[in-house]
Amino acid sequence: MPDAYCNLGIIESERGNHSKAMDCFTLCLKEQPRHFEAHYNLANVYAEIGNYPLAKIHYQMSIEIEPEFPNSHFNLGLTFAMNKEIEMAIRSLVKYKDLAIEADEGLVDELINGLMRTIK
């Protein structure tokens, strides 16, 4: 049943129904608290609506469950940047770069360099 809730959440998210998507992901997590996809997708919804503190929590949970999934690190890096946690953003983006097989290194390097300029 948790996978069904997660799949419904993804569908609702793609339709732009953020409230319904969050409800579905939350129901999934109620039944299976360590459901990777639910944490990751819930984080994406929170980031999309600008709730970066909650997005950060769920990206961190997704990384705790699946530490080798590169996109969690990339999105967490962006979330840290939006929260003005620049050093943490850089660390997350570097980790993404290390894990991603087909990372657009130019884009990631540009993001990292831009963030580094803000702390100098």
Short mmCIF file of C-alpha atoms in Angstrom, two decimals:
data_model
loop_
_atom_site.label_atom_id
_atom_site.label_comp_id
_atom_site.label_asym_id
_atom_site.label_seq_id
_atom_site.Cartn_x
_atom_site.Cartn_y
_atom_site.Cartn_z
CA MET A 1 0.00 0.00 0.00
CA PRO A 2 2.81 2.54 0.66
CA ASP A 3 3.95 2.31 -2.97
CA ALA A 4 0.41 3.05 -4.15
CA TYR A 5 0.28 6.19 -2.00
CA CYS A 6 3.68 7.25 -3.32
CA ASN A 7 2.62 6.71 -6.93
CA LEU A 8 -0.56 8.71 -6.35
CA GLY A 9 1.56 11.46 -4.82
CA ILE A 10 3.74 11.58 -7.91
CA ILE A 11 0.67 11.84 -10.14
CA GLU A 12 -0.83 14.62 -8.01
CA SER A 13 2.50 16.44 -7.97
CA GLU A 14 2.77 16.27 -11.76
CA ARG A 15 -0.75 17.73 -11.97
CA GLY A 16 0.29 20.61 -9.72
CA ASN A 17 -1.92 19.45 -6.85
CA HIS A 18 0.67 20.06 -4.15
CA SER A 19 -1.68 19.59 -1.20
CA LYS A 20 -2.96 16.26 -2.45
CA ALA A 21 0.57 15.15 -3.32
CA MET A 22 1.80 15.98 0.18
CA ASP A 23 -1.14 14.06 1.67
CA CYS A 24 -0.31 10.99 -0.41
CA PHE A 25 3.40 11.06 0.43
CA THR A 26 2.57 11.55 4.11
CA LEU A 27 0.20 8.56 4.07
CA CYS A 28 2.97 6.51 2.46
CA LEU A 29 5.42 7.57 5.18
CA LYS A 30 2.87 6.82 7.89
CA GLU A 31 2.85 3.20 6.71
CA GLN A 32 6.53 2.99 5.80
CA PRO A 33 8.59 5.74 7.50
CA ARG A 34 11.77 4.93 5.57
CA HIS A 35 10.21 4.95 2.09
CA PHE A 36 12.94 6.58 0.01
CA GLU A 37 10.79 7.75 -2.92
CA ALA A 38 8.20 9.31 -0.63
CA HIS A 39 10.82 11.35 1.22
CA TYR A 40 12.52 12.40 -2.02
CA ASN A 41 9.29 13.37 -3.79
CA LEU A 42 7.87 15.08 -0.72
CA ALA A 43 11.08 17.12 -0.55
CA ASN A 44 10.63 18.05 -4.21
CA VAL A 45 7.09 19.29 -3.53
CA TYR A 46 8.22 21.32 -0.51
CA ALA A 47 11.04 22.84 -2.57
CA GLU A 48 8.64 23.64 -5.39
CA ILE A 49 6.32 25.58 -3.07
CA GLY A 50 9.25 27.33 -1.37
CA ASN A 51 9.20 25.52 1.97
CA TYR A 52 12.97 24.96 2.02
CA PRO A 53 13.29 23.95 5.69
CA LEU A 54 10.94 20.99 5.19
CA ALA A 55 12.48 20.19 1.81
CA LYS A 56 15.88 20.03 3.51
CA ILE A 57 14.63 17.59 6.15
CA HIS A 58 13.16 15.21 3.59
CA TYR A 59 16.18 15.38 1.25
CA GLN A 60 18.36 14.55 4.26
CA MET A 61 16.10 11.60 5.10
CA SER A 62 16.26 10.36 1.52
CA ILE A 63 20.07 10.53 1.68
CA GLU A 64 20.09 8.63 4.96
CA ILE A 65 18.07 5.86 3.28
CA GLU A 66 19.79 5.90 -0.15
CA PRO A 67 23.13 7.71 0.24
CA GLU A 68 24.28 6.90 -3.30
CA PHE A 69 21.35 8.55 -5.12
CA PRO A 70 22.98 11.62 -6.67
CA ASN A 71 19.87 13.73 -7.29
CA SER A 72 19.12 13.91 -3.56
CA HIS A 73 22.52 15.52 -3.04
CA PHE A 74 22.01 17.95 -5.94
CA ASN A 75 18.57 19.02 -4.75
CA LEU A 76 19.77 19.28 -1.15
CA GLY A 77 22.58 21.52 -2.38
CA LEU A 78 20.09 23.81 -4.10
CA THR A 79 17.95 23.82 -0.96
CA PHE A 80 20.93 24.73 1.21
CA ALA A 81 21.71 27.56 -1.23
CA MET A 82 18.15 28.86 -0.98
CA ASN A 83 18.51 28.76 2.83
CA LYS A 84 21.78 30.73 2.52
CA GLU A 85 23.73 27.75 3.92
CA ILE A 86 26.42 28.20 1.30
CA GLU A 87 29.16 25.91 2.63
CA MET A 88 26.68 23.05 3.04
CA ALA A 89 25.37 23.74 -0.47
CA ILE A 90 28.88 23.43 -1.88
CA ARG A 91 29.48 20.16 0.00
CA SER A 92 26.25 18.67 -1.32
CA LEU A 93 26.99 19.71 -4.90
CA VAL A 94 30.51 18.27 -4.70
CA LYS A 95 29.01 15.00 -3.40
CA TYR A 96 26.55 15.03 -6.29
CA LYS A 97 29.40 15.49 -8.72
CA ASP A 98 31.26 12.55 -7.16
CA LEU A 99 28.23 10.26 -7.40
CA ALA A 100 26.63 11.23 -10.70
CA ILE A 101 27.74 9.21 -13.68
CA GLU A 102 26.48 11.68 -16.26
CA ALA A 103 26.70 14.91 -14.29
CA ASP A 104 26.77 18.10 -16.30
CA GLU A 105 30.07 19.02 -14.69
CA GLY A 106 30.16 22.44 -16.32
CA LEU A 107 26.83 23.41 -14.76
CA VAL A 108 27.73 21.96 -11.36
CA ASP A 109 31.14 23.65 -11.38
CA GLU A 110 29.47 26.93 -12.32
CA LEU A 111 27.04 26.58 -9.39
CA ILE A 112 29.85 25.72 -6.98
CA ASN A 113 32.03 28.60 -8.18
CA GLY A 114 29.12 31.03 -7.91
CA LEU A 115 28.44 29.90 -4.35
CA MET A 116 32.12 30.13 -3.44
CA ARG A 117 32.21 33.73 -4.64
CA THR A 118 29.43 34.60 -2.21
CA ILE A 119 31.48 33.49 0.81
CA LYS A 120 34.72 35.24 -0.13
#
